[in-house]
Short mmCIF file of C-alpha atoms and ligand atoms in Angstrom, two decimals:
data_model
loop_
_atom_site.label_atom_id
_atom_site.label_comp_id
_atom_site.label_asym_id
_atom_site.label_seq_id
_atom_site.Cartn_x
_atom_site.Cartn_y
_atom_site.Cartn_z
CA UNK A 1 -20.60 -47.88 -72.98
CA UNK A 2 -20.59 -51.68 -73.77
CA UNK A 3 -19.24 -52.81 -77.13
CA UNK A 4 -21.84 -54.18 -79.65
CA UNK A 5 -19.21 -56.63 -81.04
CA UNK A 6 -15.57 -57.93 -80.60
CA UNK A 7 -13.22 -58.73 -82.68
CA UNK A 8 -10.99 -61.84 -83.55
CA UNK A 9 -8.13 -63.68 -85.23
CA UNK A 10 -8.43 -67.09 -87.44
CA UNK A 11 -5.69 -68.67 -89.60
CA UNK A 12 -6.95 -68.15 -92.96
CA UNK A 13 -4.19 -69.82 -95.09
CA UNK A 14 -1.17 -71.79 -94.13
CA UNK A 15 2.09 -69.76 -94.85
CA UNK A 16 4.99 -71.78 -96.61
CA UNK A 17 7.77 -70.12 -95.06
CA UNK A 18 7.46 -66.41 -93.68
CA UNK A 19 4.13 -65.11 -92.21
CA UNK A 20 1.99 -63.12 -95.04
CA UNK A 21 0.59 -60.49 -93.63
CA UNK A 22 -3.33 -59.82 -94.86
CA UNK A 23 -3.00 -63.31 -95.74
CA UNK A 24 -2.25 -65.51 -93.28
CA UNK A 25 -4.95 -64.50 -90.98
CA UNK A 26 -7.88 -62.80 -91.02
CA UNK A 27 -10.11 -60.74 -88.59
CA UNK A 28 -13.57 -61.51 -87.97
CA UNK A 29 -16.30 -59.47 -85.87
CA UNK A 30 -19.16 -61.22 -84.13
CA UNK A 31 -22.17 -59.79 -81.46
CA UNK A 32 -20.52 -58.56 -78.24
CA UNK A 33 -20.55 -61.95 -75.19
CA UNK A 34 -22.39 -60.21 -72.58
CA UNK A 35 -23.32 -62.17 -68.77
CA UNK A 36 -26.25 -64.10 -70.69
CA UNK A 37 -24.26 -66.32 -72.62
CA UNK A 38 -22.72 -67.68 -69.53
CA UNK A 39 -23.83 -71.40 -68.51
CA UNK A 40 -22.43 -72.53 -64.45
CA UNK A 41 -18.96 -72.52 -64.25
CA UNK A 42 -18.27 -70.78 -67.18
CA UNK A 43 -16.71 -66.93 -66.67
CA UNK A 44 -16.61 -63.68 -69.76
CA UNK A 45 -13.33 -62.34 -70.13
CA UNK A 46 -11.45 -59.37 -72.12
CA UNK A 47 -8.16 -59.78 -73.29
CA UNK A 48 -5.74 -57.20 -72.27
CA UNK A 49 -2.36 -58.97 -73.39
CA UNK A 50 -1.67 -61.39 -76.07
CA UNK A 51 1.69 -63.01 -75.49
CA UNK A 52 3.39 -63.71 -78.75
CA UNK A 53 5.75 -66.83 -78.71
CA UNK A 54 8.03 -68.17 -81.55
CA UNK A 55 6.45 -71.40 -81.56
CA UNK A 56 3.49 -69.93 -83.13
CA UNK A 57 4.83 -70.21 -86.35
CA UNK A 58 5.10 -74.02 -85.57
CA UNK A 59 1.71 -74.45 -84.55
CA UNK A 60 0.61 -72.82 -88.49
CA UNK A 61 2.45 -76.06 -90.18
CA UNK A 62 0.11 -79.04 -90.80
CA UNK A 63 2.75 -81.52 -89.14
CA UNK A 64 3.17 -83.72 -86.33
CA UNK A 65 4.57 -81.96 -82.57
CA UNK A 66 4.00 -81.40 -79.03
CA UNK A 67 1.10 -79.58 -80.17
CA UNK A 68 -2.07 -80.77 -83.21
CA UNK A 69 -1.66 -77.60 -85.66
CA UNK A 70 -3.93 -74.51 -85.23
CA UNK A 71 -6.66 -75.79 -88.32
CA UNK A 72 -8.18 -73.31 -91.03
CA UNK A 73 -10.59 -70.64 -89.74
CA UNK A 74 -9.60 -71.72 -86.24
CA UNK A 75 -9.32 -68.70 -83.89
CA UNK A 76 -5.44 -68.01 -83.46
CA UNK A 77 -3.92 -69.79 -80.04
CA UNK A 78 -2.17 -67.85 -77.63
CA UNK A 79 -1.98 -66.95 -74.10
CA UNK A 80 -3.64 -63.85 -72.62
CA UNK A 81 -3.82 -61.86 -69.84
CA UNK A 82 -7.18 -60.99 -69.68
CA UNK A 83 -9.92 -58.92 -67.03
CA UNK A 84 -13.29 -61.12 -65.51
CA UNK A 85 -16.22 -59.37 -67.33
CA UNK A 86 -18.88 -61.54 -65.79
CA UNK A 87 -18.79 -64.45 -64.04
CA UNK A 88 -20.82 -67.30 -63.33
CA UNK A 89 -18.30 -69.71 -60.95
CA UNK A 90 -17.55 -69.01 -57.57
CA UNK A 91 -13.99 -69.12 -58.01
CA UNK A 92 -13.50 -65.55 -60.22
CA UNK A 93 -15.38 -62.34 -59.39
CA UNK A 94 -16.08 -59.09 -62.13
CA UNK A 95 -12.63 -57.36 -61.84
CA UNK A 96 -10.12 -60.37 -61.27
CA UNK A 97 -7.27 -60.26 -63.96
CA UNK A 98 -6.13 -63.76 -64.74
CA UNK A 99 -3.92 -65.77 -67.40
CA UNK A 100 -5.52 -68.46 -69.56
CA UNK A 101 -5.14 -69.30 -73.17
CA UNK A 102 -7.78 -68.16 -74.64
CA UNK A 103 -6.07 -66.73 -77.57
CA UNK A 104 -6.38 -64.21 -79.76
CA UNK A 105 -9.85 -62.63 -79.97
CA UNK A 106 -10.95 -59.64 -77.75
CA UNK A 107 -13.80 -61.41 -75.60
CA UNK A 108 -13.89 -64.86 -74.36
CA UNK A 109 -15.91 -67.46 -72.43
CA UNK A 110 -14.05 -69.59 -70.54
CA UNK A 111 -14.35 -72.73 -67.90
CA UNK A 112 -13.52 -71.85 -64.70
CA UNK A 113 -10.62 -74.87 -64.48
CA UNK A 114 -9.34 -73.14 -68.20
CA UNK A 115 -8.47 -69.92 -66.03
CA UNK A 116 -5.27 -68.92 -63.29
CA UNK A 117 -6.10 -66.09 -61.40
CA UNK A 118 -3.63 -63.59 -61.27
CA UNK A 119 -2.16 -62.08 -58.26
CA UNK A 120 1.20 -59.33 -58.45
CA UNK A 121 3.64 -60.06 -56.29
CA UNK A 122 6.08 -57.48 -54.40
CA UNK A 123 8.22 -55.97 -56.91
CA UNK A 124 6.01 -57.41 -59.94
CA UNK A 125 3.83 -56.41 -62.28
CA UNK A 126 0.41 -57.58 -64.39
CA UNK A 127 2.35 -58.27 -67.22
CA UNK A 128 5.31 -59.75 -65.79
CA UNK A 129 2.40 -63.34 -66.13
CA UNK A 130 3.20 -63.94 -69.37
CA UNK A 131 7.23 -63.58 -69.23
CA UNK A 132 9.19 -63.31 -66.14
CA UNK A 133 7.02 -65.25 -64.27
CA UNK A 134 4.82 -67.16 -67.15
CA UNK A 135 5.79 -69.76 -69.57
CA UNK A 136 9.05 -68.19 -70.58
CA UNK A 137 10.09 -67.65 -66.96
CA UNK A 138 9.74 -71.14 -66.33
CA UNK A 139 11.07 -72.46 -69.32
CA UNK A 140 14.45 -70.80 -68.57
CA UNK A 141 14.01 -72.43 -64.99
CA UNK A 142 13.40 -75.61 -65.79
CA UNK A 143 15.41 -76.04 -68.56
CA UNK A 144 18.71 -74.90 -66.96
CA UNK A 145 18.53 -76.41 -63.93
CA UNK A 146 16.54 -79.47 -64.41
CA UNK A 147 17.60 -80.54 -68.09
CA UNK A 148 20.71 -78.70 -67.65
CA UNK A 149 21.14 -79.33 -63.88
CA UNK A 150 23.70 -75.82 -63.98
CA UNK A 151 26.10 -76.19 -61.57
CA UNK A 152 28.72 -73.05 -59.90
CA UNK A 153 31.79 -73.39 -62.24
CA UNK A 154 29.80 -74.38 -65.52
CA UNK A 155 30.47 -72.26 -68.40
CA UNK A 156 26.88 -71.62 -69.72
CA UNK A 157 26.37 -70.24 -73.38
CA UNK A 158 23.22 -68.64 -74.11
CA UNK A 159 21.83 -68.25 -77.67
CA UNK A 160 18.76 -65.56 -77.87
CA UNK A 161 19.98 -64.44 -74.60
CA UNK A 162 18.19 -61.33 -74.77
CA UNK A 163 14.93 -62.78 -75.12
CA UNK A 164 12.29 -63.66 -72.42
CA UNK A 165 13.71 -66.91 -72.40
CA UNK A 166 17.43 -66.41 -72.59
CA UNK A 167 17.65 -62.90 -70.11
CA UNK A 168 15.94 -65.43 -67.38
CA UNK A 169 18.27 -68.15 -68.25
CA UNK A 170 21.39 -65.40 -68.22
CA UNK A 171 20.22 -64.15 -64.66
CA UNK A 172 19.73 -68.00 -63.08
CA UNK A 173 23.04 -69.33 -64.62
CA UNK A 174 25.29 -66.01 -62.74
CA UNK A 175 22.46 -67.24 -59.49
CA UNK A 176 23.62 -70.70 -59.34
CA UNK A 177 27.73 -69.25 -59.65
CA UNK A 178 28.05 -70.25 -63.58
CA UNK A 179 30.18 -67.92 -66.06
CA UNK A 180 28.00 -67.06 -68.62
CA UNK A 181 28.19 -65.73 -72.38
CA UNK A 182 25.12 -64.57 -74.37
CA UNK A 183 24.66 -64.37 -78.06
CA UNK A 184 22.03 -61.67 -79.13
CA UNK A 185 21.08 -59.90 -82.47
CA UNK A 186 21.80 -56.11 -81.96
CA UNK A 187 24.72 -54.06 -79.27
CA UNK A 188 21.77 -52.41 -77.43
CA UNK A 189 20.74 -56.23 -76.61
CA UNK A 190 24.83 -57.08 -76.23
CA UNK A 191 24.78 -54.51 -73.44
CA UNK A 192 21.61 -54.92 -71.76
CA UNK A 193 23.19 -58.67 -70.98
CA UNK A 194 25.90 -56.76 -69.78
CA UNK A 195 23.88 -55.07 -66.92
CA UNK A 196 21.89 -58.34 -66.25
CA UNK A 197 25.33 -59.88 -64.88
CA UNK A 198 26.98 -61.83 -67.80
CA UNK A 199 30.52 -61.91 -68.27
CA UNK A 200 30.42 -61.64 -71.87
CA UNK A 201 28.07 -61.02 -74.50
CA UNK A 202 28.08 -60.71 -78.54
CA UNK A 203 26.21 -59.43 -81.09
CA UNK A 204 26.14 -62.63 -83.79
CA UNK A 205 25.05 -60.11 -86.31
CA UNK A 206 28.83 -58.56 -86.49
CA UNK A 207 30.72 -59.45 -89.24
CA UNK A 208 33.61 -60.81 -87.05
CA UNK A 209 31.38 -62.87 -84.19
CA UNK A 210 32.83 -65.90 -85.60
CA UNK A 211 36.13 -65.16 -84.30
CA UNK A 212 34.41 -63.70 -81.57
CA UNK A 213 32.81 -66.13 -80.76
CA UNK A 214 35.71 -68.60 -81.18
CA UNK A 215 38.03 -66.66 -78.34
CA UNK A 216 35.15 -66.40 -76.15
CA UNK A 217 34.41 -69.76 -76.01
CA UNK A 218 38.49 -70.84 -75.57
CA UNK A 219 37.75 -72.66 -72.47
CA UNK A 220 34.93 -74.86 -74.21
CA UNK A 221 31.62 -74.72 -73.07
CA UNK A 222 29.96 -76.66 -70.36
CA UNK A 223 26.19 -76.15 -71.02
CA UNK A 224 24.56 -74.64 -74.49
CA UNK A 225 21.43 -73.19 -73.88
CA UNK A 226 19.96 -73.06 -77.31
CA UNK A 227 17.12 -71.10 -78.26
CA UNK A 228 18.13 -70.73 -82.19
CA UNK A 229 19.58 -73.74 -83.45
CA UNK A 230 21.07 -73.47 -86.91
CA UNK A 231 24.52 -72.15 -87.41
CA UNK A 232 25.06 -71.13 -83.99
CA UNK A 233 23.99 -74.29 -82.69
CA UNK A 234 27.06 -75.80 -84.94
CA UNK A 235 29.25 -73.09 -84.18
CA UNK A 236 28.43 -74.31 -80.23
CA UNK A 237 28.52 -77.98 -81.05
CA UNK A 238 32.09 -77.06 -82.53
CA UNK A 239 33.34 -75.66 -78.32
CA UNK A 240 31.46 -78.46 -76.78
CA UNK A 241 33.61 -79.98 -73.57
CA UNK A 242 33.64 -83.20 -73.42
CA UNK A 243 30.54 -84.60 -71.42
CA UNK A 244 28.64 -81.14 -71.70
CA UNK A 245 24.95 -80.46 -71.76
CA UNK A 246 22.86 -78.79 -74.52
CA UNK A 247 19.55 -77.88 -72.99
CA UNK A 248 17.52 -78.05 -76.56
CA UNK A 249 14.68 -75.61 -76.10
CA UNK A 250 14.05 -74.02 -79.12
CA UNK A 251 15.36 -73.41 -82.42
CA UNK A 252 13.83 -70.12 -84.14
CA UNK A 253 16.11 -69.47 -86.86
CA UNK A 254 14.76 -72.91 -88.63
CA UNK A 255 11.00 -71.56 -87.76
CA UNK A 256 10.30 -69.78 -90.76
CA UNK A 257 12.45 -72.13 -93.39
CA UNK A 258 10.82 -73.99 -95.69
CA UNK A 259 13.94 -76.40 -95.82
CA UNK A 260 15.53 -76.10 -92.39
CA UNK A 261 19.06 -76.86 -91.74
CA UNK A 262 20.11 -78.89 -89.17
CA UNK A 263 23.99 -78.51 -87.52
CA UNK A 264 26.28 -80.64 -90.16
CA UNK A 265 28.79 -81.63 -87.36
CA UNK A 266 26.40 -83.43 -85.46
CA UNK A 267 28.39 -86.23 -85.05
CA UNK A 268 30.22 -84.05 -82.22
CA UNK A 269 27.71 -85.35 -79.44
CA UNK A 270 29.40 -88.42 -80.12
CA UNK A 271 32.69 -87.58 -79.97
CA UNK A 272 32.36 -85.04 -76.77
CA UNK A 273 29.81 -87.64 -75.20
CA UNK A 274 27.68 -84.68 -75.32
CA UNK A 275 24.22 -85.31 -73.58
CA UNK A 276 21.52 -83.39 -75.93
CA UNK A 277 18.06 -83.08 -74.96
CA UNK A 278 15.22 -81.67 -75.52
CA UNK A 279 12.66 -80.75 -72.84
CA UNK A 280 8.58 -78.64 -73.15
CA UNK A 281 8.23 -76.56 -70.30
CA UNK A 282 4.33 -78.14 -70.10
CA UNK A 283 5.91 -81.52 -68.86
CA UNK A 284 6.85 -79.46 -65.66
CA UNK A 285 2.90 -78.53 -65.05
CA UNK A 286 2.83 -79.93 -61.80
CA UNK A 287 6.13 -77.86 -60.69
CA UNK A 288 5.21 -74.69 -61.85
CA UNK A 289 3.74 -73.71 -58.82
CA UNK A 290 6.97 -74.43 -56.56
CA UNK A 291 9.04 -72.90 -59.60
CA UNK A 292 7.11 -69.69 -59.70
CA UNK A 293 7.85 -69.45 -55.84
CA UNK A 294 11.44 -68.79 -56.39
CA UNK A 295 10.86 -66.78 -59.18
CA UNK A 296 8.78 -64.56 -57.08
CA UNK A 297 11.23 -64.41 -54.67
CA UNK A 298 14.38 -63.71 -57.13
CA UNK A 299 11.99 -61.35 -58.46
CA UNK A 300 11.39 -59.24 -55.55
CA UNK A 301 14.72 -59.34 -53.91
CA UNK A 302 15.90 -57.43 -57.19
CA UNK A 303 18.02 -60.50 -58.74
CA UNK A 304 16.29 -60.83 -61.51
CA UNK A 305 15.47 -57.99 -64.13
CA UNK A 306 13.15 -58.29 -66.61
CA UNK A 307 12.05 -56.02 -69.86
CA UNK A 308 9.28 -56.20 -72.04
CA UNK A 309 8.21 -54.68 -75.26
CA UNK A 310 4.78 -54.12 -75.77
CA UNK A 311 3.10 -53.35 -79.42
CA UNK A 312 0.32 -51.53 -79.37
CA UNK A 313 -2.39 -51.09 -81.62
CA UNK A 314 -4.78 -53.70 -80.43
CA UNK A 315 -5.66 -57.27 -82.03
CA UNK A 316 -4.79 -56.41 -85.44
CA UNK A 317 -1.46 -55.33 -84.60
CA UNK A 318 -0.77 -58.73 -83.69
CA UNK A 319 -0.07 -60.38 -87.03
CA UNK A 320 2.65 -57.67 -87.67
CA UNK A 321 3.88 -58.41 -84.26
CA UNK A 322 4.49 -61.74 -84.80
CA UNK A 323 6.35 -60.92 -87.88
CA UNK A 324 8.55 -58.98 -85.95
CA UNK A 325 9.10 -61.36 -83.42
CA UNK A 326 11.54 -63.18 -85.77
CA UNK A 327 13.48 -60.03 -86.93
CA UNK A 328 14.24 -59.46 -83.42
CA UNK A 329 11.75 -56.69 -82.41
CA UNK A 330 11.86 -57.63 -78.76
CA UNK A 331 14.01 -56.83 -75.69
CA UNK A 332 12.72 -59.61 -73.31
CA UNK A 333 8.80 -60.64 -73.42
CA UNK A 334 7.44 -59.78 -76.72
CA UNK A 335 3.39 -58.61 -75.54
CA UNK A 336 0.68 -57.06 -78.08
CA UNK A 337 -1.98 -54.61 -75.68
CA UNK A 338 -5.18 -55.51 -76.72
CA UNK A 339 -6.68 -52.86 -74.65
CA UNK A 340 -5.32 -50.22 -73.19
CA UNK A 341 -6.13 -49.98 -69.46
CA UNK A 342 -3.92 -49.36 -66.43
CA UNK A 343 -4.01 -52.80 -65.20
CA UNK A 344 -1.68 -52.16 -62.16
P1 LIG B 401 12.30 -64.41 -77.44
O1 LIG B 401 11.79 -63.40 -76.50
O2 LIG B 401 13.67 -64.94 -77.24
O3 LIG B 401 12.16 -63.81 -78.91
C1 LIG B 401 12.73 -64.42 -79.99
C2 LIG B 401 14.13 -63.84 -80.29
O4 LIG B 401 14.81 -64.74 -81.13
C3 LIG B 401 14.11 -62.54 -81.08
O5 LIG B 401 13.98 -61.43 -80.24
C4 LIG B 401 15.46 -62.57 -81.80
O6 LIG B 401 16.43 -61.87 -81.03
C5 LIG B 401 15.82 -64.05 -81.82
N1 LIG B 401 15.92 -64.52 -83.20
C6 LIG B 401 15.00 -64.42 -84.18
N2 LIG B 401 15.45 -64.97 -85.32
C7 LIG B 401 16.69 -65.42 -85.06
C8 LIG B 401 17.69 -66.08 -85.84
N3 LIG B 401 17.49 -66.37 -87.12
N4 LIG B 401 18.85 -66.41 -85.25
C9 LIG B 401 19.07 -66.09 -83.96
N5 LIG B 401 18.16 -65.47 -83.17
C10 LIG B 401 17.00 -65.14 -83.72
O7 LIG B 401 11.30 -65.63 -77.49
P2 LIG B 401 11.00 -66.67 -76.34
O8 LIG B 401 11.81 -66.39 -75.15
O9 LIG B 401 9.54 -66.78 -76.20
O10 LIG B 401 11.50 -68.05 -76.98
C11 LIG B 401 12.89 -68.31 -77.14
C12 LIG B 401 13.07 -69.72 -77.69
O11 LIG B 401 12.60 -70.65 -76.75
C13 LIG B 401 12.29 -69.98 -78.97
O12 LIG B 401 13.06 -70.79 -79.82
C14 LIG B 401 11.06 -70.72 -78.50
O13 LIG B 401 10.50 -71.52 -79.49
C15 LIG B 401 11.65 -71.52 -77.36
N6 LIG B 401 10.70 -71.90 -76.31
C16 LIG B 401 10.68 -73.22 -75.97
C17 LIG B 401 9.87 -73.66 -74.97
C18 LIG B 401 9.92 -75.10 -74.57
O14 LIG B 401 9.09 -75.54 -73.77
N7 LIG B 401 10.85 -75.87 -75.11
C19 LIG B 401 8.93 -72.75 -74.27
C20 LIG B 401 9.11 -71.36 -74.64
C21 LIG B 401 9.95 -70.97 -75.65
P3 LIG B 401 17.86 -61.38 -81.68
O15 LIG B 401 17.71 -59.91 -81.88
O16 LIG B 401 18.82 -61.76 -80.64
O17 LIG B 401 18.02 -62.11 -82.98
#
C-alpha cells in the first residue's frame, strides 16, 4: 500500500564542533509525492541509499569552500541511490534505479538532467554507485594518478587507507607497480589492507605507530595520499623525499575541530621541493565517464575489492551514522539503507 507521507532531514542548528545528535537536525514529515505532482521532464524517486561522506560536516559550517554551506531548515545534501517511482521524461521508466543527489529525504522529484541511471556491471553491485565506482571510486582515481601521476617504483603512503577512498587508492597504487603502506584506525582494518595487496599496513591508534611508522617509512616516501591531515600529515611531511607528491584530498581529523591544527613543519615542502596540491574530484566531471570504464573493468576482472558497511534503520539512522563516520565505523563505503529492498 502507498505511503500517505515521507519523511525528511533539515539542518536545524549549526554544530560548533562535533555533530549533536537531536540537535543538529531534525526530521520533518510532509503528504506522500505521488505521479501528479510531476510537471514534463521531471521524474518521483525513493531513496534506497544515502551515502554518507566526511565532507558533510564541512558543508554544516557557515564558511567559504568548494561548496555554499547547507542553510538552516535546508533539507540535508547527500547523494542517493534511489528507485523511479513515476516518471514523466522519456529518459527514466517506473523501476530504473539511478544515482542523483537528491539528499536526504525518503521521496524526491527530480529533473531528468539531475539524475544518472544506474546500470550493474559484471561482478558489481547496486550499491557499489556510491563507493567503488561513485565519487569515492573516482576520487582515489583521479587523485593518484592524475594529481599524483603514481608511477611503478613510487613508494605511496596512504592515510585512511581503509576507507572508500583510501582501499581504492591502496588497490590502484599495487596496479600501477607502486609499494604501498596504509595507515588505518583499528588491526581488523590493518589486515583487511593486508589482503587488498599492500606491503605494509599500521594501525595509528597503537601506542608505538610512531616508531612504526618511522621504520616503515625508512626509505622516505614518494607520494602521500592524505585523507586525514593533522598529525599524520606532519608525521608524513617529516619522510617526504625530496621532490615527492602529496595528493591533498581530504583532511578529516580537522573536520570536527573547532580550532584545527595545521602540520607545524610545513616549511618541509620547501626544503624537499615537495609539490602539494589539492584537487575536488568534481573538476574531473567530464572524465568520469572514461574513469568509471576502467574501474568497471578492474572491478570485474577481480583486481579491485571493495567492502561496505551499511547502517540500517532508515533516514533517522542517518544522523547517528554520520557521527560514526568520524569514529571510524566504516570498513570501505560508509551507506545508511533507507529502505530495505533487494535491489540486485
Ligand atoms: P572514509 O570511508 O575513508 O571514512 C572516513 C574514515 O576516516 C573513517 O572510517 C576513519 O577510519 C577515518 N578517520 C576518522 N577520523 C579520523 C582521524 N581523526 N584521524 C585519522 N583517520 C580518521 O571516507 P571517504 O573515503 O568518503 O573520504 C576519505 C577522505 O577523502 C575524507 O577526508 C574526505 O573528506 C575526502 N574526500 C575528498 C574528495 C575530494 O574531491 N577531494 C572526495 C571524496 C572524499 P579509521 O578507523 O582508519 O580512523
Amino acid at each position: 500500500m502507498a505511503q500517505s507521507t515521507y519523511q525528511s532531514v533539515v539542518l536545524a542548528k549549526r554544530p560548533t564542533s562535533l555533530i549533536v545528535p537531536g540537535e543538529t537536525f531534525t526530521v520533518q514529515e510532509h503528504k506522500a509525492l505521488t505521479a501528479a505532482d510531476l510537471k514534463d521532464g521531471e521524474v518521483l524517486v525513493d531513496t534506497l541509499y544515502l551515502s554518507l561522506d566526511p565532507a558533510m560536516r564541512g558543508w554544516l559550517n557557515d564558511t567559504r569552500s568548494y561548496v555554499p554551506p547547507v542553510q538552516i531548515g535546508e533539507k540535508m545534501r547527500g547523494a542517493v541511490i534511489a528507485k523511479v517511482l513515476a516518471s514523466k521524461s522519456a529518459k527514466f521508466a517506473e523501476g530504473n534505479y539511478v544515482t542523483c543527489s537528491t539528499g536526504w529525504t525518503e521521496q524526491a522529484i527530480a529533473k531528468e538532467k539531475e539524475l544518472t541511471l544506474l546500470e550493474v556491471p559484471a561482478g558489481g553491485q547496486v550499491t557499489d554507485a556510491l563507493g567503488v565506482l561513485g565519487m569515492t571510486g573516482l576520487t582515489a582515481y583521479f587523485g593518484l594518478i592524475d594529481v599524483g601521476k603514481v608511477k611503478a617504483g613510487d613508494f605511496v603512503v596512504v592515510s585512511g587507507a581503509a576507507g572508500a577512498t583510501g582501499s581504492v587508492v591502496c588497490q590502484i597504487a599495487k596496479l600501477k607497480g607502486a609499494k604501498v603502506l596504509g595507515l588505518a584506525g583499528s588491526d581488523d582494518k590493518v589486515e583487511w589492507l593486508k589482503e587488498l595487496g599492500c606491503d605494509g599496513a599500521l594501525n595509528y591508534k597503537d601506542p608505538n605507530f610512531r616508531a612504526q611508522f618511522k621504520e616503515a617509512t625508512k626509505d622516505l616516501i614518494d607520494v602521500f595520499f592524505d585523507n586525514v591531515g593533522g598529525e599524520i600529515l606532519e608525521m608524513a611531511l617529516s619522510r617526504a623525499k625530496a621532490h615527492s607528491r602529496f595528493i591533498m584530498c581530504g583532511a578529516i581529523s580537522q573536520y570536527n575541530d573547532a580550532k584545527p591544527t595545521g602540520p607545524k613543519n610545513i616549511s618541509m615542502v620547501i626544503a624537499m621541493r615537495i609539490r602539494m596540491e589539492g584537487f575536488i574530484v568534481f573538476d574531473y566531471v567530464k572524465e568520469f565517464p572514461a574513469a568509471r570504464k576502467e574501474l568497471v573493468q578492474w572491478l570485474s576482472d577481480g583486481k579491485l575489492k571493495r567492502k561496505e558497511t551499511i547502517v540500517k534503520g532508515g533516514l533517522r539512522a542517518a544522523e547517528q551514522a554520520l557521527v560514526a563516520l568520524y569514529n571510524g565505523i566504516n570498513t570501505g563505503k560508509l551507506l545508511v539503507e533507507v529502505k530495505a529492498e533487494n535491489a540486485n
